[in-house]
Coordinates of C-alpha atoms in Angstrom, one line a residue:
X1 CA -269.1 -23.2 152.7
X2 CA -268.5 -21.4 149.1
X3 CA -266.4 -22.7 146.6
X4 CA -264.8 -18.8 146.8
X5 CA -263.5 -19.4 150.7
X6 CA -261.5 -22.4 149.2
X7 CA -260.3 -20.2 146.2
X8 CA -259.1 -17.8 148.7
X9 CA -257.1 -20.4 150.8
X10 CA -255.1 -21.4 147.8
X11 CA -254.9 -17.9 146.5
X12 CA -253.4 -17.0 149.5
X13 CA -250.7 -20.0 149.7
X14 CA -250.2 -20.0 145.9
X15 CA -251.3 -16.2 144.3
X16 CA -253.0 -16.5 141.4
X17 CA -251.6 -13.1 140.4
X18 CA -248.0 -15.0 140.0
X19 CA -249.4 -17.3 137.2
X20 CA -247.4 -17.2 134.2
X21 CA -248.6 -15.3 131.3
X22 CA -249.8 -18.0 129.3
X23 CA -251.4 -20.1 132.1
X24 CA -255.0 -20.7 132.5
X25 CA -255.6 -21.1 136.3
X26 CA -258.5 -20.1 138.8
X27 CA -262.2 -20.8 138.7
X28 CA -262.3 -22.5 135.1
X29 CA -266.1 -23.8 135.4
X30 CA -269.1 -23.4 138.0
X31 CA -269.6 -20.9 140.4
X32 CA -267.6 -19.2 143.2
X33 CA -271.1 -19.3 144.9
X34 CA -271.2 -22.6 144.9
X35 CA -272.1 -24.1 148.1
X36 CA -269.6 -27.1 148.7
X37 CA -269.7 -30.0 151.5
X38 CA -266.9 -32.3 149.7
X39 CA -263.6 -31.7 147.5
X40 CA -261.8 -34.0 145.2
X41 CA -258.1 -33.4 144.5
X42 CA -256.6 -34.0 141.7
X43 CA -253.4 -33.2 139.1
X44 CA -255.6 -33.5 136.2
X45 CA -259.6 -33.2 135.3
X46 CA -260.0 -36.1 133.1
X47 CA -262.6 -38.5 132.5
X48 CA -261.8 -40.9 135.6
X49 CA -261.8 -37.8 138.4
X50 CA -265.0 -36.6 136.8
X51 CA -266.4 -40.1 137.4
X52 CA -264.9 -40.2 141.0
X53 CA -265.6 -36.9 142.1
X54 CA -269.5 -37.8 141.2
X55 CA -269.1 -41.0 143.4
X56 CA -268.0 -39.3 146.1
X57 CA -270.5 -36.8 145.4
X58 CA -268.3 -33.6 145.5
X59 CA -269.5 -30.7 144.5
X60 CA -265.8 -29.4 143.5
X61 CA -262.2 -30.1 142.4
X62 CA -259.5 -28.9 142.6
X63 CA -256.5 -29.4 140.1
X64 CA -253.2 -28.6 139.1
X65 CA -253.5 -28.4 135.2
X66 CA -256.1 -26.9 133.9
X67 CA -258.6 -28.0 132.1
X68 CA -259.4 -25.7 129.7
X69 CA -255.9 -24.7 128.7
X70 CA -255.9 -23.2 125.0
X71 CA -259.0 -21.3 124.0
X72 CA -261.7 -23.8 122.8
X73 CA -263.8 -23.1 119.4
X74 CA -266.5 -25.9 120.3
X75 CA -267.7 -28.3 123.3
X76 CA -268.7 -31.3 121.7
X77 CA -268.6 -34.9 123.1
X78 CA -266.3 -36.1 120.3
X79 CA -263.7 -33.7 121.5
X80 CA -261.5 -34.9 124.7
X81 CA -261.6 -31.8 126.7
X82 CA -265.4 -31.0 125.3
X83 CA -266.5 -34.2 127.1
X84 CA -265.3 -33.6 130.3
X85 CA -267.0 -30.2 130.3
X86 CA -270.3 -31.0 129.4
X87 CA -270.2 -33.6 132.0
X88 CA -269.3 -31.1 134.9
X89 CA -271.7 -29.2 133.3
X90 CA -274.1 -31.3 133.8
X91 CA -272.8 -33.1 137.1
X92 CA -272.9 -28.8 138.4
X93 CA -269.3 -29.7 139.5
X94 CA -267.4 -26.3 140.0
X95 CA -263.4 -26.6 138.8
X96 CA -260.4 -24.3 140.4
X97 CA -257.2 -25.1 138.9
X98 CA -253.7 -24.1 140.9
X99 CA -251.0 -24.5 138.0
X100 CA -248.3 -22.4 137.4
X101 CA -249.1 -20.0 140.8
X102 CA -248.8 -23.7 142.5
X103 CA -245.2 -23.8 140.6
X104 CA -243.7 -21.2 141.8
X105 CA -245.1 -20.8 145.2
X106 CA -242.7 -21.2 148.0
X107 CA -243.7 -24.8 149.5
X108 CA -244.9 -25.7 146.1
X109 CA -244.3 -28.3 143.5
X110 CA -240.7 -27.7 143.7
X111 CA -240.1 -28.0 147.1
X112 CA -242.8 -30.8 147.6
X113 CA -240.3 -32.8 144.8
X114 CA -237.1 -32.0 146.5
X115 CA -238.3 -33.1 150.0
X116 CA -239.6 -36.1 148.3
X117 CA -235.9 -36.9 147.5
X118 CA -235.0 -36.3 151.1
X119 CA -233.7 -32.9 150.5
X120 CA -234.7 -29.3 151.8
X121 CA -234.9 -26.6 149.9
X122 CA -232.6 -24.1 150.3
X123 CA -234.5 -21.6 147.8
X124 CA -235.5 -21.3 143.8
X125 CA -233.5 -21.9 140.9
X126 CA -235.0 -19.2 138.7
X127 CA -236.5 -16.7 141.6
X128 CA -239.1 -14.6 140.1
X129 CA -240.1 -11.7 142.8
X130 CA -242.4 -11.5 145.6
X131 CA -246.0 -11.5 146.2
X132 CA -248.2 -8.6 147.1
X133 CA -247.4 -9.8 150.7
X134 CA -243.8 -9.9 150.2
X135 CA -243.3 -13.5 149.7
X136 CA -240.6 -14.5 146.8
X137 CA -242.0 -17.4 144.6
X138 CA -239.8 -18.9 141.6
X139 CA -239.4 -21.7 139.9
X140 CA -237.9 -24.7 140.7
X141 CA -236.0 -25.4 144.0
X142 CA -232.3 -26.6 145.0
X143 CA -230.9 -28.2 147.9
X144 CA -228.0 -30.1 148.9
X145 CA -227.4 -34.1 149.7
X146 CA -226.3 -35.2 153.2
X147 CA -223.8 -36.9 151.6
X148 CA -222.4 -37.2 148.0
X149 CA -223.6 -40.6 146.4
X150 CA -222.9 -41.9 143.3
X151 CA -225.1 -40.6 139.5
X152 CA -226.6 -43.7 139.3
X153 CA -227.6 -44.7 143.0
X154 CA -228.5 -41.3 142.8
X155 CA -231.1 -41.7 139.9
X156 CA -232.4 -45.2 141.2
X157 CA -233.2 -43.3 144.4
X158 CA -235.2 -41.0 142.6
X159 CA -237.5 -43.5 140.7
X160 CA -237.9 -45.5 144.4
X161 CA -238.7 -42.1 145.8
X162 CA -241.4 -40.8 143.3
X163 CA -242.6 -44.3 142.2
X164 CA -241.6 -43.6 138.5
X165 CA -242.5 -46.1 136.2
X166 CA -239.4 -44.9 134.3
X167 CA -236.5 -42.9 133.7
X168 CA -234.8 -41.5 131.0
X169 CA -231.1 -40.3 132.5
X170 CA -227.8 -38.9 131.5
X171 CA -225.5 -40.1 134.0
X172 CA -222.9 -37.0 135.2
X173 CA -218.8 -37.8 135.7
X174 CA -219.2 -36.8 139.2
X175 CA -220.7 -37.7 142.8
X176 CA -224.2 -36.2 143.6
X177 CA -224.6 -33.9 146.5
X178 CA -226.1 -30.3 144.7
X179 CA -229.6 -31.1 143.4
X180 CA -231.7 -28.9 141.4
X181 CA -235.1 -29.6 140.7
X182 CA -238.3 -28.6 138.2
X183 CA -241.4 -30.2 138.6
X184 CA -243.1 -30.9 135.6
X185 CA -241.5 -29.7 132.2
X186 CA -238.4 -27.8 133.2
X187 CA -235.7 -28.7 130.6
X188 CA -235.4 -25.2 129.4
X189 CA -234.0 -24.3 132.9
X190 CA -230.8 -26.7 132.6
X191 CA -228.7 -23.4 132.5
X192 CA -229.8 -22.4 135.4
X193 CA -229.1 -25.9 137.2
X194 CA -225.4 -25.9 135.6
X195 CA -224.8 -21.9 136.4
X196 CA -226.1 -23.4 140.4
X197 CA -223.5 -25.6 140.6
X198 CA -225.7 -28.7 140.4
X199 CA -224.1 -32.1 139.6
X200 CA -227.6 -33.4 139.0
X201 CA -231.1 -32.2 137.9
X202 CA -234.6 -33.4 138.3
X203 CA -237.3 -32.3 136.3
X204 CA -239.6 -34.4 133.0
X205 CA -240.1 -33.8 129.2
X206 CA -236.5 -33.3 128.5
X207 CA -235.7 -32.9 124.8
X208 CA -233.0 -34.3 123.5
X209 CA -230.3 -31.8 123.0
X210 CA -231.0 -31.1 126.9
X211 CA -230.1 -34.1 127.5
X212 CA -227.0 -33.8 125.0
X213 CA -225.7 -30.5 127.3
X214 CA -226.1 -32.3 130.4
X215 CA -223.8 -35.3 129.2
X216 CA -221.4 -32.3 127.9
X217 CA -221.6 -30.7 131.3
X218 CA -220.7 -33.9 133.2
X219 CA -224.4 -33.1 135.5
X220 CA -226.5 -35.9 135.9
X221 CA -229.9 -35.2 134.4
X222 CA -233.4 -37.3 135.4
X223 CA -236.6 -36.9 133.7
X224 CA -238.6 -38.8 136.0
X225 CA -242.2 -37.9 133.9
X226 CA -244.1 -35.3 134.1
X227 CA -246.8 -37.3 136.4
X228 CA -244.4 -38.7 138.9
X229 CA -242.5 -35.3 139.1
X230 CA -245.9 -33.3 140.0
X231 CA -248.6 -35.5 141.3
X232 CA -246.4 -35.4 145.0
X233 CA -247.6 -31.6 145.5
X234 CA -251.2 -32.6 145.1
X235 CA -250.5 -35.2 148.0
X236 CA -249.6 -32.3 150.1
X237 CA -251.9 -29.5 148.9
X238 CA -254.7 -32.1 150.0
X239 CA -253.0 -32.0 153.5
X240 CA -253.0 -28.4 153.9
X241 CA -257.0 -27.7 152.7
X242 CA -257.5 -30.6 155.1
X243 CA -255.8 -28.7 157.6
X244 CA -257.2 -25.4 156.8
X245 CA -260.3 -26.5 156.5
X246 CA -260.3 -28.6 159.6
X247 CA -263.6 -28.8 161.7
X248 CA -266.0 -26.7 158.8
X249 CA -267.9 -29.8 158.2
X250 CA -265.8 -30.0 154.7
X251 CA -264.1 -33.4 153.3
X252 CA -261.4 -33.5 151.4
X253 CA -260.6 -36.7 149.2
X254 CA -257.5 -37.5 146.7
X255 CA -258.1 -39.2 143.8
X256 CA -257.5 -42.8 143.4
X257 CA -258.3 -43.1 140.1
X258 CA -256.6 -41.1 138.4
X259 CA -252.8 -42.8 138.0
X260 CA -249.7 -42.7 135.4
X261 CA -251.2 -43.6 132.3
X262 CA -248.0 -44.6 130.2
X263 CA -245.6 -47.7 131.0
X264 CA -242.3 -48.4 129.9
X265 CA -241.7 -51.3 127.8

């Protein structure tokens, strides 16, 4: 099988067309023709994957962030992102990134948070369009509680739920039951949350005057991290190539190296 049939499953899941303008995702190193027997998943390309993906002896990965994400002026091995290149480079590992088009696609990381807290989505919170096929994709995804439950059992739940290994939380003045979600960095869409309806919000890498509005709003705000809030979707995009993909003498593995780096003291 060629890397390119794989890029063509995703594309047609996730449209690479719906990227956002200053996203880098697709085929970002190798070949489209390259000929591939085994997969690693991943959210990020770093040093660990690299290592496991050679174990496993995979000829590609797939990610959510890209790897090369701002233009780069050298490829050294003192440089971070340089490093991991050359050794894909010289490991002949191919790299297709799903980022942004993974965002926004309907069943993407949105969604894939939201059910993770139990809830189904019941559409985007910033709708974009729709696809050349007709499909609407956005970003974000809300959804409403069987029941209302209190802001904090309400934040506790999400840490249990995405195995955070911390939060950082405003705590609303009112029961939870209309939940918006971001994965990933989505503070700038707070608006949107409170213009919703949403007496609590889940997304990561709040600043702190988003968090300042949110305790002025009386919404209960989580950033569970950006990790915890994404790293779910690559769980189930793993799933669906295995499904896809079922029976074409192609594996599939997740990573199991590649894990939260940062604790909470």
């Amino acid at each position: 099988m060629k890397a390119q049939e794989i890029y063509q499953y995703i594309d047609k899941i996730a449209p690479f067309s719906t990227q956002l303008d200053y996203d880098n995702a697709g085929l970002l190193m190798g070949s489209m023709e390259m000929d591939v027997e085994r997969v690693l998943v991943t959210l990020d390309v770093t040093p660990e994957a690299v290592k496991e993906a050679a174990r496993r002896k995979c000829q590609l990965i797939v990610s959510h962030h890209p790897l090369i994400f701002h233009g780069l002026k050298s490829v050294t091995p003192d440089d971070p992102t340089g490093a991991v290149v050359l050794e894909l480079a010289r490991r002949g590992i191919t790299v297709i990134s799903a980022h942004t088009n993974l965002d926004q696609a309907s069943g993407g990381v949105s969604d894939v948070l939201l059910g993770r807290l139990g809830i189904t989505s019941e559409g985007f919170l910033e709708p974009a369009g729709q696809t050349a096929g007709g499909k609407p994709y956005g970003m974000g995804a809300v959804g409403v509680l069987e029941r209302a439950v209190p802001p904090k059992e309400f934040a506790k739940s999400v840490k249990t739920a995405l195995n955070a290994r911390g939060l950082r939380v405003v705590l609303g003045n009112r029961p939870v039951k209309k939940v918006a979600v971001c994965g990933g960095a989505g503070g700038d869409l707070l608006q949107k949350a409170a213009n919703w309806g949403a007496d609590a919000y889940v997304t990561a890498d709040v600043k702190y005057h988003e968090f300042l509005e949110a305790y002025q709003r009386g919404i209960t705000l989580v950033d569970g991290g950006h990790f915890a809030t994404e790293d779910p979707a690559m769980d189930t995009l793993w799933e669906k190539l295995n499904e896809a993909f079922s029976g074409c003498g192609i594996e599939f593995f997740r990573t199991q190296k590649h894990k939260e780096v940062y604790f909470s003291l």
